[in-house]
């Protein structure tokens, strides 16, 4: 069972940048769907960005043009580059891996989360 560990969170002023990393304990396959979610206090967890393959990505409207999701399958790592950060980006950020293996068994794996705080 693969495990995920996020890093790179912290505190930054509005307009600043952070780069989150999500390291997997095992191999990441090109067929794995990987994503970043976030959860602010009092809010539900929401999808931020998703990588279906190394070339196919999705972003929620509020982060388009500011965030970039990428993955390096050879390094078993996914990234989230966050630029032009806003106070409303403050949340705990989680990485997620969704895998379907031959036979139909599915794995839905979550990291422990990393805090991002945007404040002046």
GROMACS .gro file of C-alpha atoms in nm:
model
  120
    1UNK     CA    1   0.000   0.000   0.000
    2UNK     CA    2   0.151   0.330  -0.111
    3UNK     CA    3   0.170   0.612   0.144
    4UNK     CA    4   0.179   0.984   0.069
    5UNK     CA    5   0.367   1.256   0.257
    6UNK     CA    6   0.314   1.624   0.185
    7UNK     CA    7   0.570   1.897   0.250
    8UNK     CA    8   0.633   2.257   0.160
    9UNK     CA    9   0.353   2.428   0.347
   10UNK     CA   10   0.406   2.737   0.557
   11UNK     CA   11   0.314   3.098   0.605
   12UNK     CA   12   0.344   3.353   0.329
   13UNK     CA   13   0.223   3.706   0.258
   14UNK     CA   14  -0.042   3.774  -0.004
   15UNK     CA   15   0.111   3.767  -0.349
   16UNK     CA   16   0.378   3.521  -0.242
   17UNK     CA   17   0.452   3.170  -0.363
   18UNK     CA   18   0.486   2.823  -0.220
   19UNK     CA   19   0.563   2.486  -0.373
   20UNK     CA   20   0.403   2.182  -0.219
   21UNK     CA   21   0.544   1.835  -0.270
   22UNK     CA   22   0.375   1.498  -0.229
   23UNK     CA   23   0.614   1.206  -0.204
   24UNK     CA   24   0.488   0.853  -0.248
   25UNK     CA   25   0.645   0.562  -0.062
   26UNK     CA   26   0.600   0.338  -0.365
   27UNK     CA   27   0.585   0.370  -0.739
   28UNK     CA   28   0.348   0.612  -0.906
   29UNK     CA   29   0.204   0.479  -1.228
   30UNK     CA   30   0.107   0.684  -1.530
   31UNK     CA   31  -0.248   0.554  -1.491
   32UNK     CA   32  -0.280   0.686  -1.134
   33UNK     CA   33  -0.504   0.987  -1.091
   34UNK     CA   34  -0.334   1.229  -0.853
   35UNK     CA   35  -0.482   1.542  -0.704
   36UNK     CA   36  -0.450   1.818  -0.450
   37UNK     CA   37  -0.739   1.904  -0.221
   38UNK     CA   38  -0.768   2.164   0.049
   39UNK     CA   39  -0.983   2.220   0.354
   40UNK     CA   40  -1.026   2.551   0.530
   41UNK     CA   41  -1.170   2.572   0.883
   42UNK     CA   42  -1.544   2.526   0.875
   43UNK     CA   43  -1.543   2.427   0.509
   44UNK     CA   44  -1.568   2.099   0.325
   45UNK     CA   45  -1.264   1.954   0.156
   46UNK     CA   46  -1.248   2.079  -0.201
   47UNK     CA   47  -1.061   1.973  -0.512
   48UNK     CA   48  -0.788   2.218  -0.612
   49UNK     CA   49  -0.614   2.047  -0.902
   50UNK     CA   50  -0.604   1.704  -1.057
   51UNK     CA   51  -0.354   1.528  -1.282
   52UNK     CA   52  -0.505   1.247  -1.485
   53UNK     CA   53  -0.179   1.190  -1.670
   54UNK     CA   54   0.136   1.396  -1.696
   55UNK     CA   55  -0.030   1.597  -1.972
   56UNK     CA   56  -0.396   1.614  -1.870
   57UNK     CA   57  -0.482   1.842  -1.581
   58UNK     CA   58  -0.780   2.008  -1.418
   59UNK     CA   59  -0.799   2.316  -1.197
   60UNK     CA   60  -1.079   2.460  -0.994
   61UNK     CA   61  -1.172   2.806  -1.119
   62UNK     CA   62  -1.039   2.995  -0.818
   63UNK     CA   63  -0.680   2.880  -0.878
   64UNK     CA   64  -0.661   2.882  -1.258
   65UNK     CA   65  -0.365   3.083  -1.379
   66UNK     CA   66  -0.206   3.085  -1.034
   67UNK     CA   67  -0.147   2.719  -0.943
   68UNK     CA   68   0.029   2.451  -1.145
   69UNK     CA   69   0.010   2.080  -1.074
   70UNK     CA   70   0.286   1.855  -1.198
   71UNK     CA   71   0.414   1.505  -1.137
   72UNK     CA   72   0.740   1.323  -1.179
   73UNK     CA   73   0.656   0.955  -1.192
   74UNK     CA   74   1.024   0.862  -1.196
   75UNK     CA   75   1.068   1.035  -0.861
   76UNK     CA   76   0.729   0.920  -0.731
   77UNK     CA   77   0.646   1.281  -0.649
   78UNK     CA   78   0.370   1.527  -0.728
   79UNK     CA   79   0.396   1.903  -0.691
   80UNK     CA   80   0.171   2.204  -0.659
   81UNK     CA   81   0.331   2.537  -0.749
   82UNK     CA   82   0.121   2.813  -0.597
   83UNK     CA   83   0.178   3.170  -0.710
   84UNK     CA   84  -0.002   3.496  -0.636
   85UNK     CA   85  -0.136   3.349  -0.316
   86UNK     CA   86  -0.442   3.504  -0.156
   87UNK     CA   87  -0.572   3.490   0.202
   88UNK     CA   88  -0.858   3.273   0.079
   89UNK     CA   89  -0.603   3.009  -0.021
   90UNK     CA   90  -0.538   2.948   0.348
   91UNK     CA   91  -0.616   2.584   0.423
   92UNK     CA   92  -0.473   2.244   0.494
   93UNK     CA   93  -0.365   2.096   0.163
   94UNK     CA   94  -0.389   1.722   0.103
   95UNK     CA   95  -0.255   1.509  -0.177
   96UNK     CA   96  -0.453   1.216  -0.307
   97UNK     CA   97  -0.380   0.916  -0.525
   98UNK     CA   98  -0.656   0.712  -0.687
   99UNK     CA   99  -0.554   0.386  -0.850
  100UNK     CA  100  -0.748   0.115  -1.027
  101UNK     CA  101  -0.563  -0.212  -1.068
  102UNK     CA  102  -0.639  -0.504  -1.303
  103UNK     CA  103  -0.940  -0.686  -1.168
  104UNK     CA  104  -1.111  -0.364  -1.064
  105UNK     CA  105  -0.968  -0.314  -0.715
  106UNK     CA  106  -0.941   0.054  -0.633
  107UNK     CA  107  -0.711   0.238  -0.395
  108UNK     CA  108  -0.787   0.583  -0.261
  109UNK     CA  109  -0.486   0.712  -0.066
  110UNK     CA  110  -0.450   1.040   0.125
  111UNK     CA  111  -0.159   1.222   0.277
  112UNK     CA  112  -0.166   1.373   0.624
  113UNK     CA  113  -0.195   1.731   0.501
  114UNK     CA  114   0.023   2.040   0.514
  115UNK     CA  115  -0.087   2.381   0.638
  116UNK     CA  116  -0.074   2.683   0.407
  117UNK     CA  117  -0.140   3.022   0.565
  118UNK     CA  118  -0.159   3.340   0.359
  119UNK     CA  119  -0.165   3.650   0.574
  120UNK     CA  120  -0.012   3.993   0.599
   0.00000   0.00000   0.00000
